[in-house]
mmCIF file of C-alpha atoms and ligand atoms in Angstrom:
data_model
loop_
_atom_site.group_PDB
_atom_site.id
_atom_site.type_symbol
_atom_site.label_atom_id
_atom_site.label_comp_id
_atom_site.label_asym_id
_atom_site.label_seq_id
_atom_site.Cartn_x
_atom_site.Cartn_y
_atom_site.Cartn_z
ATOM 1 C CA UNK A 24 228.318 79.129 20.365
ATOM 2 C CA UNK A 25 230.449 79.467 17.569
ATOM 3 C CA UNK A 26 229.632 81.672 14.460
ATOM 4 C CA UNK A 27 228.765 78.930 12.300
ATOM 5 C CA UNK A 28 226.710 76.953 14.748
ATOM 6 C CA UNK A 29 224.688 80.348 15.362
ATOM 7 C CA UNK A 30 223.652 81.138 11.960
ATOM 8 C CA UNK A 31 222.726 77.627 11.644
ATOM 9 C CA UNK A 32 220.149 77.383 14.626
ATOM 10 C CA UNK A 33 218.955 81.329 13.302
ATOM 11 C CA UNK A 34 218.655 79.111 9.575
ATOM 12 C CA UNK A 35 216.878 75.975 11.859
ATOM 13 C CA UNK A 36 214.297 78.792 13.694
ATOM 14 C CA UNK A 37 213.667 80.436 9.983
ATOM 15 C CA UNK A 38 212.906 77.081 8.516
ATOM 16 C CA UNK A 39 210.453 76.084 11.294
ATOM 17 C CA UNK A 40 208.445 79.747 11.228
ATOM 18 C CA UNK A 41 208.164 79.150 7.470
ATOM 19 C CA UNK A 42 206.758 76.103 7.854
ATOM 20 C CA UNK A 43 204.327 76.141 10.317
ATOM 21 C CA UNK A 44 203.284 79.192 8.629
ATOM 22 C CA UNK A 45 203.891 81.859 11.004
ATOM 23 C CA UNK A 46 204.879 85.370 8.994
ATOM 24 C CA UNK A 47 208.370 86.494 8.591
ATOM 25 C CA UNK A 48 208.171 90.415 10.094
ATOM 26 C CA UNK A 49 211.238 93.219 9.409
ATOM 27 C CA UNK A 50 212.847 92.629 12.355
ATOM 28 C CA UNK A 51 212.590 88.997 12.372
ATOM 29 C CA UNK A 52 216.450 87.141 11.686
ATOM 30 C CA UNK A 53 216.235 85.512 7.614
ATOM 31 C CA UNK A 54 218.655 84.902 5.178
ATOM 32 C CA UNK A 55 220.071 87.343 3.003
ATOM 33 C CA UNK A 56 218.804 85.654 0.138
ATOM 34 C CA UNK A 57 215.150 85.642 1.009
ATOM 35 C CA UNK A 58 215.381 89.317 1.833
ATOM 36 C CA UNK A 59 217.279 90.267 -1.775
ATOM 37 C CA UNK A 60 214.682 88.470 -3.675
ATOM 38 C CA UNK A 61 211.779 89.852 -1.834
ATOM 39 C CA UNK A 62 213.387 93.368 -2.109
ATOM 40 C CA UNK A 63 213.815 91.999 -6.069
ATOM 41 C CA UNK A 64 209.723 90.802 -6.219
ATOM 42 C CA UNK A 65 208.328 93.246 -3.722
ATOM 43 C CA UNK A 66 210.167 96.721 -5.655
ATOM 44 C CA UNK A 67 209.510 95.100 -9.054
ATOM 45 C CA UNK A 68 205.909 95.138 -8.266
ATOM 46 C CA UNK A 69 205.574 98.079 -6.712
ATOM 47 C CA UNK A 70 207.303 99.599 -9.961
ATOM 48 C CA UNK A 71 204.222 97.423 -12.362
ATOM 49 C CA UNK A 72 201.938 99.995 -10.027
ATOM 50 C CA UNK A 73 202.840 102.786 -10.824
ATOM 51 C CA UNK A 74 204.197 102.390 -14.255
ATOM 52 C CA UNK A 75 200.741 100.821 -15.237
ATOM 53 C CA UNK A 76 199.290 104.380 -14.647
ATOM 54 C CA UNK A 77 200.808 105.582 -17.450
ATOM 55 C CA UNK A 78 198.525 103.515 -20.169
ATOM 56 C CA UNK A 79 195.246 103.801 -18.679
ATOM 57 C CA UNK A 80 196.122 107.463 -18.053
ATOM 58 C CA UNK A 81 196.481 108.342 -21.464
ATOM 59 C CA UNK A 82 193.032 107.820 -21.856
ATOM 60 C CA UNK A 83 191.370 109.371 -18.703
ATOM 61 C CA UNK A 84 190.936 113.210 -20.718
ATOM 62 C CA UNK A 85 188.841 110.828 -23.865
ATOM 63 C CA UNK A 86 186.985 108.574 -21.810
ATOM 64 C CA UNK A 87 183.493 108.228 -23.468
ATOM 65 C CA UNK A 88 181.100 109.392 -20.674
ATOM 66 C CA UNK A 89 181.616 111.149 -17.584
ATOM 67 C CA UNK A 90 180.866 107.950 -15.511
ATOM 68 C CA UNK A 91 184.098 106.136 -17.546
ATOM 69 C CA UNK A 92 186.260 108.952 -16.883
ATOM 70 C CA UNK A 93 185.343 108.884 -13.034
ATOM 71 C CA UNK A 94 186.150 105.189 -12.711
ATOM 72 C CA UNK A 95 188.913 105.386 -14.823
ATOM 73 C CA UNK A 96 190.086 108.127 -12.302
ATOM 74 C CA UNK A 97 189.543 106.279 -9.284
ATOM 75 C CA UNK A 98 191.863 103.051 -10.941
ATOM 76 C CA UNK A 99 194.573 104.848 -11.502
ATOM 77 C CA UNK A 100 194.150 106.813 -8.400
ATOM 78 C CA UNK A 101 194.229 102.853 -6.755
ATOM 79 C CA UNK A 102 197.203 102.022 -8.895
ATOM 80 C CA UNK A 103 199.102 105.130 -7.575
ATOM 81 C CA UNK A 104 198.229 103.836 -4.165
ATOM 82 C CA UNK A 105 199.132 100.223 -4.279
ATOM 83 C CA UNK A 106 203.061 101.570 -5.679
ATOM 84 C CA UNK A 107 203.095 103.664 -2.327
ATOM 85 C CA UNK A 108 202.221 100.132 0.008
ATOM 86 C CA UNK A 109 204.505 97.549 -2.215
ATOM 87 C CA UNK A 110 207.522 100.383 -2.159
ATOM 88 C CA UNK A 111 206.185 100.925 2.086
ATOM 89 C CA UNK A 112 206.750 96.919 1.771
ATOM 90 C CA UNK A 113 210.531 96.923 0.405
ATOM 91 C CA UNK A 114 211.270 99.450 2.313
ATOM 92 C CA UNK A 115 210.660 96.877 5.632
ATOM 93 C CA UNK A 116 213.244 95.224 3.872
ATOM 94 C CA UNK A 117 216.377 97.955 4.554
ATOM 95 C CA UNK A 118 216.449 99.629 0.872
ATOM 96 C CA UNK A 119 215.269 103.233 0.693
ATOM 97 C CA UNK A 120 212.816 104.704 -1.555
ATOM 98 C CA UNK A 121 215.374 106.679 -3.628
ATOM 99 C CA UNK A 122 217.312 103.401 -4.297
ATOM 100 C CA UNK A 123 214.026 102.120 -5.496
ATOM 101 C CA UNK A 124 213.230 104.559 -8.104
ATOM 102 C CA UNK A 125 217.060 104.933 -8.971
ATOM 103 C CA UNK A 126 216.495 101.018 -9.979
ATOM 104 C CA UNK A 127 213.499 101.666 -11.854
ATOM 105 C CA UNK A 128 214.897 105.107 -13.801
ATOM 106 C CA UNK A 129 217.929 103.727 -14.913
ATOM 107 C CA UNK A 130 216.199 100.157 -15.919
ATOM 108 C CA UNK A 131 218.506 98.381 -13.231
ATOM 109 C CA UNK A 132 215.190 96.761 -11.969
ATOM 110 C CA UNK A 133 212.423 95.669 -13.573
ATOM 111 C CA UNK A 134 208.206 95.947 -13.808
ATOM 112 C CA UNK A 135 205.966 94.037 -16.090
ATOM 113 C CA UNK A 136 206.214 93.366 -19.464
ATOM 114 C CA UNK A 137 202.772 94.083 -19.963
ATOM 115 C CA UNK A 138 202.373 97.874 -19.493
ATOM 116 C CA UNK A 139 205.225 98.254 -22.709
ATOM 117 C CA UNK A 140 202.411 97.899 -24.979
ATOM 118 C CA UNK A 141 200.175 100.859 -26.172
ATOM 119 C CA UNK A 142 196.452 101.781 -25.274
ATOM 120 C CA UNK A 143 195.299 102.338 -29.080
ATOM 121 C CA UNK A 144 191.103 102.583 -28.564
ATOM 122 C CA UNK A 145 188.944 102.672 -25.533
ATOM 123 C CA UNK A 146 188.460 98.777 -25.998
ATOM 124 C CA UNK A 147 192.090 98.468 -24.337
ATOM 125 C CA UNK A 148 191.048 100.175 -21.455
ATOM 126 C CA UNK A 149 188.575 97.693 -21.254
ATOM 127 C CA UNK A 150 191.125 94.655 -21.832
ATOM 128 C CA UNK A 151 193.484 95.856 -19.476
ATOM 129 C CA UNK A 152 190.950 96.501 -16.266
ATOM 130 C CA UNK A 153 189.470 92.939 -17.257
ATOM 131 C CA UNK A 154 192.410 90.946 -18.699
ATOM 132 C CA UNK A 155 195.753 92.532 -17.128
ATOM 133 C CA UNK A 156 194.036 93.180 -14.051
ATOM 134 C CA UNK A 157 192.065 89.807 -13.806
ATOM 135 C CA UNK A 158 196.051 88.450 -14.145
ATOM 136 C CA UNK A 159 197.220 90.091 -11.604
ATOM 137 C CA UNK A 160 194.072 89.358 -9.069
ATOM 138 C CA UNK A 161 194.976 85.865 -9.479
ATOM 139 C CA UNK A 162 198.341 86.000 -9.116
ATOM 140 C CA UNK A 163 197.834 88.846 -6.050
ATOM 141 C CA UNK A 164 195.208 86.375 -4.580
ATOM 142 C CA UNK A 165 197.801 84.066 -4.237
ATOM 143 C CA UNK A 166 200.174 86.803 -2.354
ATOM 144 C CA UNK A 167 197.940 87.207 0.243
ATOM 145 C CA UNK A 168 199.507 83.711 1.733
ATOM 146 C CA UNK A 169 203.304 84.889 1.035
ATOM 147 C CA UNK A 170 205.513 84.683 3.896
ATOM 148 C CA UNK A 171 206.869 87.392 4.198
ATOM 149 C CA UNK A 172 204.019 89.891 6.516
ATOM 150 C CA UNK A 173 203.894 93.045 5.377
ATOM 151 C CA UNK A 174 203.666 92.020 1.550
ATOM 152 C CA UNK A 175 200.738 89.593 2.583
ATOM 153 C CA UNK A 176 199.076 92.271 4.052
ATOM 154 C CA UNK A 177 199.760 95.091 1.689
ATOM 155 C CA UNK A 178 197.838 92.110 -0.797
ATOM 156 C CA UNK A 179 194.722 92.087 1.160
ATOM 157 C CA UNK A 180 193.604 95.480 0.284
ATOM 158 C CA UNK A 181 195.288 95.422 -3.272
ATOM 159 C CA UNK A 182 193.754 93.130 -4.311
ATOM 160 C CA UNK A 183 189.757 94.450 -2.767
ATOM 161 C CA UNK A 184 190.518 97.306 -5.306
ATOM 162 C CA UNK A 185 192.043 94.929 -8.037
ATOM 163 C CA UNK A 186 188.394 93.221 -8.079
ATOM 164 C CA UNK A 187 186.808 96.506 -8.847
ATOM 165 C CA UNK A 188 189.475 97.461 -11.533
ATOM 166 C CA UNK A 189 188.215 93.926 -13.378
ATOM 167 C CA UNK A 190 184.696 94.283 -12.986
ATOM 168 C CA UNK A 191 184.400 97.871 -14.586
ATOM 169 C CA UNK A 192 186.837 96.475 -17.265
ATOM 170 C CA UNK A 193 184.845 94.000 -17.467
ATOM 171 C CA UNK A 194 181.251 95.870 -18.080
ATOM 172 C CA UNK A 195 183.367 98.480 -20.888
ATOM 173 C CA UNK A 196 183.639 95.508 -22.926
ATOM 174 C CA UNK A 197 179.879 94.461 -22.513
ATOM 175 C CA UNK A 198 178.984 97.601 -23.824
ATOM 176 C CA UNK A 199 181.119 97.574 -26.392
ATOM 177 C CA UNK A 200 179.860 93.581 -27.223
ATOM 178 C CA UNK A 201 176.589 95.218 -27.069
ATOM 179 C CA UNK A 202 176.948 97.970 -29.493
ATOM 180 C CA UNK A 203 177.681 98.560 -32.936
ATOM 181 C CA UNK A 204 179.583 96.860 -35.778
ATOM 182 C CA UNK A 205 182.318 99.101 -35.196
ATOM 183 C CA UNK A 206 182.696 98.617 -31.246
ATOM 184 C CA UNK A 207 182.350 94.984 -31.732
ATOM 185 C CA UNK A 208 185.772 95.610 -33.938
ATOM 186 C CA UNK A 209 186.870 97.960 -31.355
ATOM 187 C CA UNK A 210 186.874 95.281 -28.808
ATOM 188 C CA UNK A 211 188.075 91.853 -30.654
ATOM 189 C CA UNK A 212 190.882 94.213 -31.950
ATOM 190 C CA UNK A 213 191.617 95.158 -28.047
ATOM 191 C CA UNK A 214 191.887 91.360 -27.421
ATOM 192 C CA UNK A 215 193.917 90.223 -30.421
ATOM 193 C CA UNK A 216 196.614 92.509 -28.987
ATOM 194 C CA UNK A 217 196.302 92.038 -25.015
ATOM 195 C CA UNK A 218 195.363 88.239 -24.755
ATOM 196 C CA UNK A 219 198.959 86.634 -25.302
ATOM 197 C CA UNK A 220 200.670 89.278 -23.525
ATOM 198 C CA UNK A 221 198.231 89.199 -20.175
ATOM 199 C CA UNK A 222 199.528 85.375 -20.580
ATOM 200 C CA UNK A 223 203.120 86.608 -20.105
ATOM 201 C CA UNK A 224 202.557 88.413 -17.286
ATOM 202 C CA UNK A 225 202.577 84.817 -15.164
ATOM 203 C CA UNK A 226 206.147 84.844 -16.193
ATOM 204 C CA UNK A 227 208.292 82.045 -18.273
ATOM 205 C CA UNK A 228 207.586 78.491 -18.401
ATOM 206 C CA UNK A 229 208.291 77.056 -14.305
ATOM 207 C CA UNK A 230 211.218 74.972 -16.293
ATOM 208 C CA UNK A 231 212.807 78.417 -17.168
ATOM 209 C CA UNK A 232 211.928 79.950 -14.218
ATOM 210 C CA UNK A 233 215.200 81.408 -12.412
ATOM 211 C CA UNK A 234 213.595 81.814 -8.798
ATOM 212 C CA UNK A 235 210.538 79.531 -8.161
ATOM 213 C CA UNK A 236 212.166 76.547 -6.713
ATOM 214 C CA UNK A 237 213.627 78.828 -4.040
ATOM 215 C CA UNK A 238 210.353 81.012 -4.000
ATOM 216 C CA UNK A 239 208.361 78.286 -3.554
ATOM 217 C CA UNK A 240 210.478 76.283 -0.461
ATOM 218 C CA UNK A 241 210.001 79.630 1.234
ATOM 219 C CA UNK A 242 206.263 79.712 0.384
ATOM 220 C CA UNK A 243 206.824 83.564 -0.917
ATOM 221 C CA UNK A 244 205.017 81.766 -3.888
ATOM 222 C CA UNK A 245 202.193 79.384 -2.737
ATOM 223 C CA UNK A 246 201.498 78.621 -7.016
ATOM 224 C CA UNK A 247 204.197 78.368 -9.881
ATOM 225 C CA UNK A 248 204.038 80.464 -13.019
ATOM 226 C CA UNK A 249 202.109 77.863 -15.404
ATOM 227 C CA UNK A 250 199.529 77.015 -12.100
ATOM 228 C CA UNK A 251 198.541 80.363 -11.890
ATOM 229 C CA UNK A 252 198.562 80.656 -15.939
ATOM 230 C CA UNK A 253 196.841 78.126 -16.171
ATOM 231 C CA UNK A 254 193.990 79.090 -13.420
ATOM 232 C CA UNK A 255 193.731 82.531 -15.451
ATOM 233 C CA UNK A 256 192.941 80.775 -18.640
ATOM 234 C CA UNK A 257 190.362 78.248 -17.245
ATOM 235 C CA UNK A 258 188.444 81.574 -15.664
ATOM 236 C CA UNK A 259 189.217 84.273 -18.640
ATOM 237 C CA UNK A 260 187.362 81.673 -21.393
ATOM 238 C CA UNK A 261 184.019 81.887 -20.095
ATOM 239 C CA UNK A 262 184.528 85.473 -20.097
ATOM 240 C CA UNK A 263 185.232 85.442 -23.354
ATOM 241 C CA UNK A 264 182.459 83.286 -24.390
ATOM 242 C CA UNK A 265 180.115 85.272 -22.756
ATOM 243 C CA UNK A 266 181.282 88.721 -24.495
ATOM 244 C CA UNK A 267 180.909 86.683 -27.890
ATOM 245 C CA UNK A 268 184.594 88.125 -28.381
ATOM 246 C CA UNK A 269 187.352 85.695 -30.169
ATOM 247 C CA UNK A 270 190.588 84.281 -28.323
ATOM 248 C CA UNK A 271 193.316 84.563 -30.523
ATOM 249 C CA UNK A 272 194.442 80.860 -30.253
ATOM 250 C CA UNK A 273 193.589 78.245 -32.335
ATOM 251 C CA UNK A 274 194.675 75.844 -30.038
ATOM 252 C CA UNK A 275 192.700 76.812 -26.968
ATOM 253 C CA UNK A 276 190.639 74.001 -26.373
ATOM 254 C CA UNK A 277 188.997 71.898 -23.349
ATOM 255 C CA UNK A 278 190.669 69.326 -22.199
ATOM 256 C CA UNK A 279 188.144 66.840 -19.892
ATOM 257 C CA UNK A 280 191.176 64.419 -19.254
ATOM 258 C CA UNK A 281 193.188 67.278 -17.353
ATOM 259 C CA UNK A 282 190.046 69.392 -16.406
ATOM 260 C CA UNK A 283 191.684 72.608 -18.555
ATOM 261 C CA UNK A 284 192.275 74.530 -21.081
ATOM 262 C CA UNK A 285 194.987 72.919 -23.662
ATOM 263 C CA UNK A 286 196.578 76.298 -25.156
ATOM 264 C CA UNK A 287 199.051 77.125 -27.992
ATOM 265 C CA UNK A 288 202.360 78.306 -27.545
ATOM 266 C CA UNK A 289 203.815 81.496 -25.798
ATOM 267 C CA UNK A 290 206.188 83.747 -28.069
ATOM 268 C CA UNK A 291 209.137 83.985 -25.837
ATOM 269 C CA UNK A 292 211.262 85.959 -28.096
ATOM 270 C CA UNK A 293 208.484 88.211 -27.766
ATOM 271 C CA UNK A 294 208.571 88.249 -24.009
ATOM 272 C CA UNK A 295 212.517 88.619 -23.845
ATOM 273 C CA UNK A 296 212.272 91.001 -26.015
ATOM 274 C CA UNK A 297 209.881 93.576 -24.641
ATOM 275 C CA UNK A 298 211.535 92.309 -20.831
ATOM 276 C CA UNK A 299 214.806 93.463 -21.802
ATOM 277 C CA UNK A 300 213.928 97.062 -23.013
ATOM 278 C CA UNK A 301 212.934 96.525 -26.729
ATOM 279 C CA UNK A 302 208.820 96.626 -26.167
ATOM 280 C CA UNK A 303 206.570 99.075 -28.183
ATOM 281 C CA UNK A 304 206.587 101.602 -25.177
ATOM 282 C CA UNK A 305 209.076 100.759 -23.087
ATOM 283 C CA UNK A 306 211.316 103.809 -23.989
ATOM 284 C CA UNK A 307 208.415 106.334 -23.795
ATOM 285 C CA UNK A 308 207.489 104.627 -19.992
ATOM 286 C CA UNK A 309 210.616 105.439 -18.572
ATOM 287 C CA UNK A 310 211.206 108.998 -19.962
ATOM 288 C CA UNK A 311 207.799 109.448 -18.720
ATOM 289 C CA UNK A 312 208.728 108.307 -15.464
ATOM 290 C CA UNK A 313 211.802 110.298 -15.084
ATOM 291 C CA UNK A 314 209.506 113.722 -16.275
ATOM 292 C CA UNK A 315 207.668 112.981 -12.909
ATOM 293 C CA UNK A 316 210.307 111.816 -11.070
ATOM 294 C CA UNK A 317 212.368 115.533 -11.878
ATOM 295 C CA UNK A 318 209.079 117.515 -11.985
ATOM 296 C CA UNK A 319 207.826 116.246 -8.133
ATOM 297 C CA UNK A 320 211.550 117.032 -6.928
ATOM 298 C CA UNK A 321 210.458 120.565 -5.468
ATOM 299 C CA UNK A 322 207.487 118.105 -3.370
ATOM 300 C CA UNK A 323 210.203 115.867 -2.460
ATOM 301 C CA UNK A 324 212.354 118.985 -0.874
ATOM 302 C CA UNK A 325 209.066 120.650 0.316
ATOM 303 C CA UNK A 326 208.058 117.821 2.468
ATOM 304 C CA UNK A 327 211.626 116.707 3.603
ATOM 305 C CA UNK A 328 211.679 120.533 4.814
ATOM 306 C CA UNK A 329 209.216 120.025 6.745
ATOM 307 C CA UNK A 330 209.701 117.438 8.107
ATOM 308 C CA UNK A 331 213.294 118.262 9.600
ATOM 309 C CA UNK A 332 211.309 121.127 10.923
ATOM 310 C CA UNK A 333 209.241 119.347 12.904
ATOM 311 C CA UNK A 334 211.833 117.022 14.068
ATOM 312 C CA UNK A 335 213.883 120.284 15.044
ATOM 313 C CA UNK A 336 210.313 121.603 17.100
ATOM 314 C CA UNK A 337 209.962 117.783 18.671
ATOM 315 C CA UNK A 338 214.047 118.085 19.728
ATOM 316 C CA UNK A 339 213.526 121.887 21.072
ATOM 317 C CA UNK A 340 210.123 120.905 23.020
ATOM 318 C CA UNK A 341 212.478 118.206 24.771
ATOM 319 C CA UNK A 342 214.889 119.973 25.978
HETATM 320 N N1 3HC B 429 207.573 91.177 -16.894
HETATM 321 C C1 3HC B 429 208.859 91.511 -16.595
HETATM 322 N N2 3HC B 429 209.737 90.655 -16.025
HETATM 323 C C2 3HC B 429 209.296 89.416 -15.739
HETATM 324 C C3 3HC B 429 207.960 89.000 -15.991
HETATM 325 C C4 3HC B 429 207.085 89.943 -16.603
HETATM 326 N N3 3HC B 429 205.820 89.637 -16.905
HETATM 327 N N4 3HC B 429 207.835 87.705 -15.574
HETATM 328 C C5 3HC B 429 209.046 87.347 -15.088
HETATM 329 N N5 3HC B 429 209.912 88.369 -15.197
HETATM 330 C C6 3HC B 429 211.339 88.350 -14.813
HETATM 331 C C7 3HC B 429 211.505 88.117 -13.329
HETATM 332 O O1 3HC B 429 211.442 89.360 -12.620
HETATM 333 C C8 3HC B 429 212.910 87.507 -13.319
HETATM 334 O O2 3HC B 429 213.871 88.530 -13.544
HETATM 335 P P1 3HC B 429 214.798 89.078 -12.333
HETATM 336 O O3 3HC B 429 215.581 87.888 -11.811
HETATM 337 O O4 3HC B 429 215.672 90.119 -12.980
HETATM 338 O O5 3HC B 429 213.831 89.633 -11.305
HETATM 339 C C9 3HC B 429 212.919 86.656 -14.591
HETATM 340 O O6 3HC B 429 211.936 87.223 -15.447
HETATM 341 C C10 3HC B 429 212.643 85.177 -14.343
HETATM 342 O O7 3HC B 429 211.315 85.048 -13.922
HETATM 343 P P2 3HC B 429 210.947 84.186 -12.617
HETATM 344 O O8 3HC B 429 209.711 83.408 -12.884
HETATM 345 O O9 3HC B 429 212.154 83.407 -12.159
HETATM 346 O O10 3HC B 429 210.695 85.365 -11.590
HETATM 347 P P3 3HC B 429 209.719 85.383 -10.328
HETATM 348 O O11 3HC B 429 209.872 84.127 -9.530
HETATM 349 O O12 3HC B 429 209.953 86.672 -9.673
HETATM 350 O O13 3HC B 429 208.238 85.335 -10.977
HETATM 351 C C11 3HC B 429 206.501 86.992 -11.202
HETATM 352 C C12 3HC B 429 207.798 86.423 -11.786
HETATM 353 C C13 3HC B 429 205.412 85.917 -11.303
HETATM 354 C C14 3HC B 429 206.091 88.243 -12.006
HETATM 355 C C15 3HC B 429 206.754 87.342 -9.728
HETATM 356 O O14 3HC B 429 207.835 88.229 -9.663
HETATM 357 C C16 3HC B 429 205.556 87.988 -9.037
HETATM 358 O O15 3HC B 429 204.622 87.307 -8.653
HETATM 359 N N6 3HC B 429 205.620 89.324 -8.860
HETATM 360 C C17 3HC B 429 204.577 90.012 -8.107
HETATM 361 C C18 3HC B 429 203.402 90.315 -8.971
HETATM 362 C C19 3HC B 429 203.751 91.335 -10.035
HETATM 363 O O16 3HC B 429 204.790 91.924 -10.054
HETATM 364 N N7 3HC B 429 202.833 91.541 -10.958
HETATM 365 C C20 3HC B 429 203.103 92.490 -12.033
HETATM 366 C C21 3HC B 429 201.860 93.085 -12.455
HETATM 367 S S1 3HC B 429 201.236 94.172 -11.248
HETATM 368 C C22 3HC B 429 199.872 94.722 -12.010
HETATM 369 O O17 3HC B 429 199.510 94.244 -13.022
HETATM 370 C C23 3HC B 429 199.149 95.829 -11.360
HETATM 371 C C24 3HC B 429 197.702 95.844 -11.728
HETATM 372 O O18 3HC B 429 197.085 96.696 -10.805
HETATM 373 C C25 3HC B 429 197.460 96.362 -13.093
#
């Protein structure tokens, strides 16, 4: 069989698999587009991880109570952990984890827009466990179907931990609802600043959306951006209502005809903006980054030592 008629039957047997939903492994045959843009999705995610540490950790040494300090810890801890699966993930994919980080230190690759803003009070640590991470649950949800196997599967626990990063979020803010004049402030100041950005975490409008069409057809995403958006809003307003806090749109109203939320419009200069480097924090993430990045190099050598030491004892044992 000619070259041409080969890859064509390898496209035929890709299509099929995708559509009767059996998972796409590593050493399954796919197109080198579907592997770039999972590599693309997978690493960018992985990067969110662990660059999302950096906010909430800025506030583990003044958490309020012992008890908010030791779930704070444990997040974080989680966040560290779900970087390590998602980079385990791309790395299926034939990149290396060096590449990776290269991509994320000198801003060649991305991670979300939402972890360039700042954590100003307690309150945000409180938005950003029940907003940012309620965002991402429903978008991560939705992963858990992707095609592609080990990223569905790295989902499933990700997003068991995700649910407990929203519900202590969650209960920080009822305390703060509950308390005093000045916490009440605290916390509809926290959401005046992270509601419209925790809306453009769901990505641009599907009609300005470069890779859904294709993302979709291969079912890595089973929603599009505004579906998912959309979903969050419908669930977050309740919330809301039930913390007596304010939503900063004026527009947000129930709509019975469509069964949703009607909501006022996204400020994508905003989103471009912080997406393409120019964010309150975006600077101060990445010279964080590369601080750990140089000061974990001497782990890096330690364990790569090893390593080829025990790959030298396995070799000698052989022979
Ligand atoms: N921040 C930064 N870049 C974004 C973005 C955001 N919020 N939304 C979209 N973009 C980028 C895309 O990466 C793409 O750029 P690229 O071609 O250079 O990769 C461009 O904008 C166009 O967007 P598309 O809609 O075409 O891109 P996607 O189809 O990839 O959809 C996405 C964007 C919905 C974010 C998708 O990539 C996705 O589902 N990613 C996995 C989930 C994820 O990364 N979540 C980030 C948060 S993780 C988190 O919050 C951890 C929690 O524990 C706190």
């Amino acid at each position: 069989m000619d070259n041409h008629n080969n890859i064509h039957s390898l496209e035929a047997k890709f299509e099929a698999k995708i559509d009767s939903e059996i998972k796409i492994e590593p050493k399954d045959w796919m197109p080198e587009s579907y592997r770039k843009t999972l590599i693309r999705q997978i690493s960018q995610h992985a990067h969110s991880e662990v660059v999302g540490m950096l906010p909430e950790g800025n506030w583990i040494l003044r958490a309020p109570s012992l008890r908010r300090k030791v779930a704070l810890l444990a997040k974080v801890q989680d966040e560290a952990g779900h970087g390590l699966y998602l980079y385990s993930a791309a790395e299926t994919l034939g990149i290396s984890r060096e590449e990776l980080y290269q991509q994320l230190l000198t801003g060649k690759a991305k991670y979300s827009s939402i972890f360039n803003y700042p954590t100003l009070s307690w309150a945000d640590i409180g938005a950003i466990g029940w907003l940012v991470d309620g965002a991402a649950i429903m978008n991560q949800v939705m992963l858990t179907r992707t095609s592609y196997g080990p990223y569905a599967r790295a989902m499933v626990r990700i997003c068991k931990e995700e649910s407990f990063h929203q519900r202590q979020g969650y209960e920080i803010l009822i305390s703060l609802s509950r308390g005093n004049a000045e916490q009440k402030k605290m916390l509809q100041d926290a959401m005046d600043r992270w509601w419209w950005p925790a809306l453009m975490m769901f990505g641009p409008h599907d009609s300005a959306s470069t890779h859904s069409e294709q993302s979709i057809k291969w079912k890595i995403k089973r929603k599009s951006n505004d579906e998912l958006r959309q979903d969050f809003i419908d669930a977050t307003v309740l919330q809301a209502n039930y913390l007596g806090v304010n939503i900063p749109d004026p527009k947000l109203k129930w709509n019975e005809e469509r069964g949703h939320y009607d909501f006022g419009d996204i400020d994508w200069e905003e989103f471009w903006n912080v997406v393409n480097g120019n964010g309150p924090c975006n600077k101060q993430r990445i010279k964080d980054r590369k601080k750990a990045y140089e000061g974990g190099e001497w782990v890096r050598e330690a364990a790569m030592a090893h390593a080829e030491k025990r790959a030298k004892r396995k070799e000698e044992k052989v022979a």
